[in-house]
PDB file of C-alpha atoms in Angstrom:
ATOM      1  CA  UNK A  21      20.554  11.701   4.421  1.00 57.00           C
ATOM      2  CA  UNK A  22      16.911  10.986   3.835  1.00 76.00           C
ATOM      3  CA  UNK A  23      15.631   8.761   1.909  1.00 82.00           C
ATOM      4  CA  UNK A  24      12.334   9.021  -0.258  1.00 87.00           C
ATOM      5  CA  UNK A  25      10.246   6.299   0.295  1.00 88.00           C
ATOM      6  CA  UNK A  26       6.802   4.733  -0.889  1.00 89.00           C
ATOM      7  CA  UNK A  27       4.912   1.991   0.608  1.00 87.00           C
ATOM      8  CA  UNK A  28       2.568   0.663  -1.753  1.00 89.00           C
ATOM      9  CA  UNK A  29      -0.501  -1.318  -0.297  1.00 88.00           C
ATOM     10  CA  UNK A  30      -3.179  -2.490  -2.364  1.00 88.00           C
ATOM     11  CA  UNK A  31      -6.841  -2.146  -0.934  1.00 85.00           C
ATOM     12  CA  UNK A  32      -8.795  -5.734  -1.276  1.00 90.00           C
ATOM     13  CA  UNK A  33      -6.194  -7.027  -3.505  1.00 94.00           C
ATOM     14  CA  UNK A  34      -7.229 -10.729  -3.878  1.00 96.00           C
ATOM     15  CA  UNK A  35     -11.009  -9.333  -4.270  1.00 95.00           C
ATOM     16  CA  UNK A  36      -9.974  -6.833  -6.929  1.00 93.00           C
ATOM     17  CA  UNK A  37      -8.080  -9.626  -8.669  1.00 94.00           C
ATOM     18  CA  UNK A  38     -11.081 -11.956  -8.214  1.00 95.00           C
ATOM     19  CA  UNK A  39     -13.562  -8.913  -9.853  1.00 93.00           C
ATOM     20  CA  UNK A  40     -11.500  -9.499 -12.947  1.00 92.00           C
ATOM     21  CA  UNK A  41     -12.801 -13.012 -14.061  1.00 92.00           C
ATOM     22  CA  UNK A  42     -16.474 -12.187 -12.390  1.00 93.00           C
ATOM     23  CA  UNK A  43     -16.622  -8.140 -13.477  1.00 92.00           C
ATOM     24  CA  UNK A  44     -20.750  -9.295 -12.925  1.00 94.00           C
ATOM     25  CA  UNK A  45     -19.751  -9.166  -9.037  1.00 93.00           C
ATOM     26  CA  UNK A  46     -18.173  -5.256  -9.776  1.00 89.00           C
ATOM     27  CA  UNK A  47     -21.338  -3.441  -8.309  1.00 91.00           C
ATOM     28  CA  UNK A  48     -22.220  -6.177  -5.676  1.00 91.00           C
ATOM     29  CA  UNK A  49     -21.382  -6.830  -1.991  1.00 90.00           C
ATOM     30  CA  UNK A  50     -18.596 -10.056  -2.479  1.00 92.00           C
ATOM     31  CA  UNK A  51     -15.509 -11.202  -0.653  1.00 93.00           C
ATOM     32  CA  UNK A  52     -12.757 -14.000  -0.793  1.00 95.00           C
ATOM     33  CA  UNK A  53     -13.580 -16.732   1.350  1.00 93.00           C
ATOM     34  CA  UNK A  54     -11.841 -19.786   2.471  1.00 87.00           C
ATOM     35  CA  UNK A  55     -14.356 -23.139   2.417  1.00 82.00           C
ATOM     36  CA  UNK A  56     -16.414 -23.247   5.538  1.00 74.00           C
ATOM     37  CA  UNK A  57     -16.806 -26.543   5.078  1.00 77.00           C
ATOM     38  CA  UNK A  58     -13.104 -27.216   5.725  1.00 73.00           C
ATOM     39  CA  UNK A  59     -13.558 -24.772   8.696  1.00 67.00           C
ATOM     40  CA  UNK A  60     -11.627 -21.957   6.715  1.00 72.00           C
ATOM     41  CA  UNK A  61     -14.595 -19.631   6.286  1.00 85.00           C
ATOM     42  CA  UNK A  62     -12.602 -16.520   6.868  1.00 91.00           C
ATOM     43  CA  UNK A  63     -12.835 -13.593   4.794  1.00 93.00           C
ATOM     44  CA  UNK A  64      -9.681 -12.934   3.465  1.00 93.00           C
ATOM     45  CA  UNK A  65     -10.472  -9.944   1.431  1.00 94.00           C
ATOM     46  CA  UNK A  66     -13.428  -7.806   0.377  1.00 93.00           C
ATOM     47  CA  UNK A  67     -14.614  -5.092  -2.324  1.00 91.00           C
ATOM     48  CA  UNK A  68     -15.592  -1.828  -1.130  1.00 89.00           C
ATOM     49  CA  UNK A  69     -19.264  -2.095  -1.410  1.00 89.00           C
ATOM     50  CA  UNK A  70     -18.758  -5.324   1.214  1.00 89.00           C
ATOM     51  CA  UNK A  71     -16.867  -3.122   3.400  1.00 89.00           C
ATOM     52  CA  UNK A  72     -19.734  -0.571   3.557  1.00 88.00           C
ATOM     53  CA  UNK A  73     -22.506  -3.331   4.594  1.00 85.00           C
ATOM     54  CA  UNK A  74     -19.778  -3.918   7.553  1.00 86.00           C
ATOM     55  CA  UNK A  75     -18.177  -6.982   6.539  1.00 88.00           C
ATOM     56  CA  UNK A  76     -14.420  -7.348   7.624  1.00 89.00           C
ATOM     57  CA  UNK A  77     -11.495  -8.914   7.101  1.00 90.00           C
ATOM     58  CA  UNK A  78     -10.802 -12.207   9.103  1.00 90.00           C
ATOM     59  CA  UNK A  79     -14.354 -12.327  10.184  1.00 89.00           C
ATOM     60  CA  UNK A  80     -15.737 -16.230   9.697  1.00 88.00           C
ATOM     61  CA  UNK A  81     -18.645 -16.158   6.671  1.00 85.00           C
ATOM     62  CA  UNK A  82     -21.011 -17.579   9.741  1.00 82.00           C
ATOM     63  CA  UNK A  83     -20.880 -14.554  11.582  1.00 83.00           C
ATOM     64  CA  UNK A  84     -20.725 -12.525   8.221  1.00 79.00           C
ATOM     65  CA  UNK A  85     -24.026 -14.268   7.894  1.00 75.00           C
ATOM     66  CA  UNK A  86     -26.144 -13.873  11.179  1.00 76.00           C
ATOM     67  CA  UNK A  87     -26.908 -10.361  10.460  1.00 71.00           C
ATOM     68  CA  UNK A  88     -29.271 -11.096   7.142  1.00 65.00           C
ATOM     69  CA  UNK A  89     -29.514  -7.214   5.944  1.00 63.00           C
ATOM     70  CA  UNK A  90     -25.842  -7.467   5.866  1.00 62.00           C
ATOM     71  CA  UNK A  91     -25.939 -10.691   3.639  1.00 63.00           C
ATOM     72  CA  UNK A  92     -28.445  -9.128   1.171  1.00 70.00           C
ATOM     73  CA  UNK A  93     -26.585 -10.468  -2.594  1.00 81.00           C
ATOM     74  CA  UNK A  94     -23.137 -10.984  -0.594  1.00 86.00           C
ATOM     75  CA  UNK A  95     -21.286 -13.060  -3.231  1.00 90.00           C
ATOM     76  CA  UNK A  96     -18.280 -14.995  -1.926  1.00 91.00           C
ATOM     77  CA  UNK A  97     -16.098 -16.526  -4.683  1.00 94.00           C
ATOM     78  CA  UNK A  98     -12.708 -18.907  -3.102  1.00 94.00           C
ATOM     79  CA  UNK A  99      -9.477 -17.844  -3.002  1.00 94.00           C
ATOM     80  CA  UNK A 100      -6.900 -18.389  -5.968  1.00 95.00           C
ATOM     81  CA  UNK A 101      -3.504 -17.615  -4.176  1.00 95.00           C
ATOM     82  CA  UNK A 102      -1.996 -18.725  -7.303  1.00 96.00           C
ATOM     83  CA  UNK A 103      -3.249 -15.507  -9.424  1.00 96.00           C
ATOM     84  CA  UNK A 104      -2.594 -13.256  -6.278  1.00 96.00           C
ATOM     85  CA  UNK A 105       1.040 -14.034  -7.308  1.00 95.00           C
ATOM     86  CA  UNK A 106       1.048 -13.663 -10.634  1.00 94.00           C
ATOM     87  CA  UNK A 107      -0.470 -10.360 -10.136  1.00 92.00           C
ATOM     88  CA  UNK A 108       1.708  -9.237  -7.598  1.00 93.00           C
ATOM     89  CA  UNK A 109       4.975 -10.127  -9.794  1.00 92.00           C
ATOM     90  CA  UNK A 110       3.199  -7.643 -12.368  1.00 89.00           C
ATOM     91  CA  UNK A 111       2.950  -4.836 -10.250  1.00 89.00           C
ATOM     92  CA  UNK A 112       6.319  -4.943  -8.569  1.00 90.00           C
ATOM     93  CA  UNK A 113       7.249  -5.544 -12.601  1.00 89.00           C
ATOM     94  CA  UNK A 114       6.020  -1.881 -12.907  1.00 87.00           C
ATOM     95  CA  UNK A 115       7.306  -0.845  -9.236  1.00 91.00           C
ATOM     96  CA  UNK A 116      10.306  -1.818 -11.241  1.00 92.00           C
ATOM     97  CA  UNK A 117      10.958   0.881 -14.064  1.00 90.00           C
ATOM     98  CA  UNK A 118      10.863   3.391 -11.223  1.00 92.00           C
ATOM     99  CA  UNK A 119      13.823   1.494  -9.839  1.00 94.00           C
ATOM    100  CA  UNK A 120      15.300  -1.501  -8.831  1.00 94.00           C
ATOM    101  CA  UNK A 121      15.509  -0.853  -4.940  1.00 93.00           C
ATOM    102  CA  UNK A 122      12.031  -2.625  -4.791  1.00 93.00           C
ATOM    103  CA  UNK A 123      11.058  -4.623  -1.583  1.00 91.00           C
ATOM    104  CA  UNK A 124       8.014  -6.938  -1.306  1.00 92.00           C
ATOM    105  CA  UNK A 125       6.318  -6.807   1.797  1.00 89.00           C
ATOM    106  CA  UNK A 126       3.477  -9.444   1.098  1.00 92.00           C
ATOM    107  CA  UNK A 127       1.552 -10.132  -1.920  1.00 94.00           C
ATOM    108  CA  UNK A 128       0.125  -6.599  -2.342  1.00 93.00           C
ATOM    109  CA  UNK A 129       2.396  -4.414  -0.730  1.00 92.00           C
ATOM    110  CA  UNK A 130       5.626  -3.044  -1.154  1.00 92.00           C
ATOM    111  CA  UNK A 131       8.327  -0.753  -0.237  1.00 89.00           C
ATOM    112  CA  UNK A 132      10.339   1.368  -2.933  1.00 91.00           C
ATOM    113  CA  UNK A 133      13.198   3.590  -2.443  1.00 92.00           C
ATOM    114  CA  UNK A 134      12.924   6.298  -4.812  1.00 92.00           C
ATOM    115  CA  UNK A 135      15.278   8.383  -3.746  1.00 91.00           C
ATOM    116  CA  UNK A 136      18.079   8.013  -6.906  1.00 91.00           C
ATOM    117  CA  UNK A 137      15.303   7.925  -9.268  1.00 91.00           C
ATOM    118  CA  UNK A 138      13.591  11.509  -8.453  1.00 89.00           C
ATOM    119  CA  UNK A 139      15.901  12.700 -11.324  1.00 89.00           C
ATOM    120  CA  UNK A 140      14.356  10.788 -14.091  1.00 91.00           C
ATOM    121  CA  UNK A 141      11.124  10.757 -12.944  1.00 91.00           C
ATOM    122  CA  UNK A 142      10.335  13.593 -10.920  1.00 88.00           C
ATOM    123  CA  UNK A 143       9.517  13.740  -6.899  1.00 87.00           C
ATOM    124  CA  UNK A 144       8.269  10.726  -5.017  1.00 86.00           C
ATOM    125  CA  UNK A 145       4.807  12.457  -5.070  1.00 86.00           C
ATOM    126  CA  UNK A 146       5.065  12.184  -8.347  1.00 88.00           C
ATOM    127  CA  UNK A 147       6.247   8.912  -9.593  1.00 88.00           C
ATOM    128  CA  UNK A 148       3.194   7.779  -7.521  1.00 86.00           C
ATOM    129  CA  UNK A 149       1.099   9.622  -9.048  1.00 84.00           C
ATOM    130  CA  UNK A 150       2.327   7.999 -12.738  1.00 84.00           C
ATOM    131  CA  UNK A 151       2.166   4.948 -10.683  1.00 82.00           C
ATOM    132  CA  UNK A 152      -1.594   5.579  -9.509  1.00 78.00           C
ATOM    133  CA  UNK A 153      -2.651   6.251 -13.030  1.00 78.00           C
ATOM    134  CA  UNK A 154      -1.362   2.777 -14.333  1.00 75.00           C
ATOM    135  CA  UNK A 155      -3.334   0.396 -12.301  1.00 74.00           C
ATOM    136  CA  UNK A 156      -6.900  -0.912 -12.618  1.00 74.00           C
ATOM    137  CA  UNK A 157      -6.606  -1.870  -8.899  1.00 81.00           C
ATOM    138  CA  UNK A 158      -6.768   0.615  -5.688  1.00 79.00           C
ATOM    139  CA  UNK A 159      -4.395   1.441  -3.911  1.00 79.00           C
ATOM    140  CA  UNK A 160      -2.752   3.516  -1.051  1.00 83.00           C
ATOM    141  CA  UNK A 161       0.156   4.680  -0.984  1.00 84.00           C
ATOM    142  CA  UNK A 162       2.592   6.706   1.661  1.00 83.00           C
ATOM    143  CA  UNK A 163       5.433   8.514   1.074  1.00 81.00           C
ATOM    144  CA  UNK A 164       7.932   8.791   3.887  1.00 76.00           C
ATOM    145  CA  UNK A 165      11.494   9.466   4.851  1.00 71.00           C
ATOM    146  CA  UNK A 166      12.659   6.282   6.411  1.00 64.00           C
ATOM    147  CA  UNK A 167      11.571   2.185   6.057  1.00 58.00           C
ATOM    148  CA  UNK A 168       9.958   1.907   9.494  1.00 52.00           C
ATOM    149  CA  UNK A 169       7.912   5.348   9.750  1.00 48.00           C
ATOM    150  CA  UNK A 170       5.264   5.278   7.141  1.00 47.00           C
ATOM    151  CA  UNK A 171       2.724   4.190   9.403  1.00 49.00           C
ATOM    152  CA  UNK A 172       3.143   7.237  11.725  1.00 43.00           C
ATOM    153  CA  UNK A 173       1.361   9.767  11.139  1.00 41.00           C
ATOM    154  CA  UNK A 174       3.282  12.790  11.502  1.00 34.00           C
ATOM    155  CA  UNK A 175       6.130  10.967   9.585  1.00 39.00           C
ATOM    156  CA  UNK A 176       4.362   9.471   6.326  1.00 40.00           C
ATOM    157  CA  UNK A 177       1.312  11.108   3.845  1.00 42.00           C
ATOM    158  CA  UNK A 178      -0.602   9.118   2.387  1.00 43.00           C
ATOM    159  CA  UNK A 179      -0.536  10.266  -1.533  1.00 43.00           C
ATOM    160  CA  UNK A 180      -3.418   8.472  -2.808  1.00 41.00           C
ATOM    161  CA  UNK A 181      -5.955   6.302  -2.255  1.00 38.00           C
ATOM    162  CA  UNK A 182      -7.731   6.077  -5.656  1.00 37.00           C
ATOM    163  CA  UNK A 183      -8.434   3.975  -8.755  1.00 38.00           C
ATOM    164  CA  UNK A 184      -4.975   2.891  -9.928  1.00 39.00           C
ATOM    165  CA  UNK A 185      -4.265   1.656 -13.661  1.00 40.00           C
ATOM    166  CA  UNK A 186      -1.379  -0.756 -13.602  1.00 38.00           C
ATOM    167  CA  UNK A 187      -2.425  -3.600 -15.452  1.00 37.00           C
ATOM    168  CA  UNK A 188      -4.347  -3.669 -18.789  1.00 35.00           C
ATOM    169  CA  UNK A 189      -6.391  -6.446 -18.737  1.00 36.00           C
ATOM    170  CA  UNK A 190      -6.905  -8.801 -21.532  1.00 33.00           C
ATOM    171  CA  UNK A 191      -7.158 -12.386 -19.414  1.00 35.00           C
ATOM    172  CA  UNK A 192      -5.536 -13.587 -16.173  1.00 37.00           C
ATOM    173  CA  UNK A 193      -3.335 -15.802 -18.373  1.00 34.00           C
ATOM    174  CA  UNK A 194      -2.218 -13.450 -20.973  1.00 31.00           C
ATOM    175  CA  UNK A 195      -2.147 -10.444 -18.515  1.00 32.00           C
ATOM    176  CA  UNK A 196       0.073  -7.592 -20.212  1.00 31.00           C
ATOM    177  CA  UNK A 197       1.384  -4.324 -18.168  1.00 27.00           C
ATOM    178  CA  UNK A 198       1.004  -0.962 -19.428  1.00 28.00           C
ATOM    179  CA  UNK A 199       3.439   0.917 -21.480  1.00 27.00           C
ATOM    180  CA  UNK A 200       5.338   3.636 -19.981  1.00 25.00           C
TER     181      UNK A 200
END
């Protein structure tokens, strides 16, 4: 039998969690970034506008920073693994209440079998679209037919790749998640 499947992957998760205790960085180039002076200037993560002036993931900030018309107002603010976590527990919290065959994959992605759930809460096309309208970060997320084939093509659609609102936000320490 097949199962219904969604893999859940968050786009620039630790920058999206960053943008929420520097929202003045929302409409500016900015990434996470290790310390280059410990020799860990990588860019672990980076908002959308970042992405567009070319920067990448993994790249070092040096290299980020040879090219000056790409460094025009790049913001880089460090990394805070410790929120990352906290906000991942919230989401697979909400991953949750669609049911409890939840797997982490990393920090910002995760696998749900949705398969015995489709009766309370409608197709998996449509529990993630509920689940796309209850996040404030973005997201993608593919809907397949078995664990290991949502990343080929002709086996997994992706469902959406928009503004998701998950999480009201109030403060990183008194984060609440949405009512269902």
């Amino acid at each position: 039998m097949d199962r219904t499947i969604l893999h859940c992957d968050m786009n620039g998760f630790y920058a999206s969690v960053e943008l929420l205790d520097y929202p003045e960085l929302k409409n500016k180039p900015m990434a996470v970034c290790g310390n280059p002076e410990n020799r860990h200037g990588i860019i672990l993560a980076k908002n959308q506008i970042a992405k567009n002036y070319g920067i990448v993931t993994a790249e070092t900030l040096w290299q980020a920073r040879k090219i000056p018309w790409r460094f025009s107002g790049f913001q880089v603010v460090p990394p805070h693994h410790d929120k990352y976590r906290y906000y991942s527990k919230l989401i697979n919290q909400i991953y949750l209440r669609f049911t409890d065959m939840v797997e982490p994959f990393s920090v910002d992605e995760s696998w749900l079998d949705v398969t015995a759930s489709q009766n309370l809460f409608g197709t998996g096309r449509e529990i993630a679209d509920t689940i796309r309208k209850r996040s404030v970060f973005y997201a993608k997320i593919f809907l397949c037919y078995r664990h290991f084939l949502y990343r080929i093509p002709s086996q997994s659609w992706i469902l959406c790749q928009l503004p998701i609102r998950l999480l009201e936000r109030q403060n990183h320490h008194t984060q609440k998640c949405s009512r269902m």
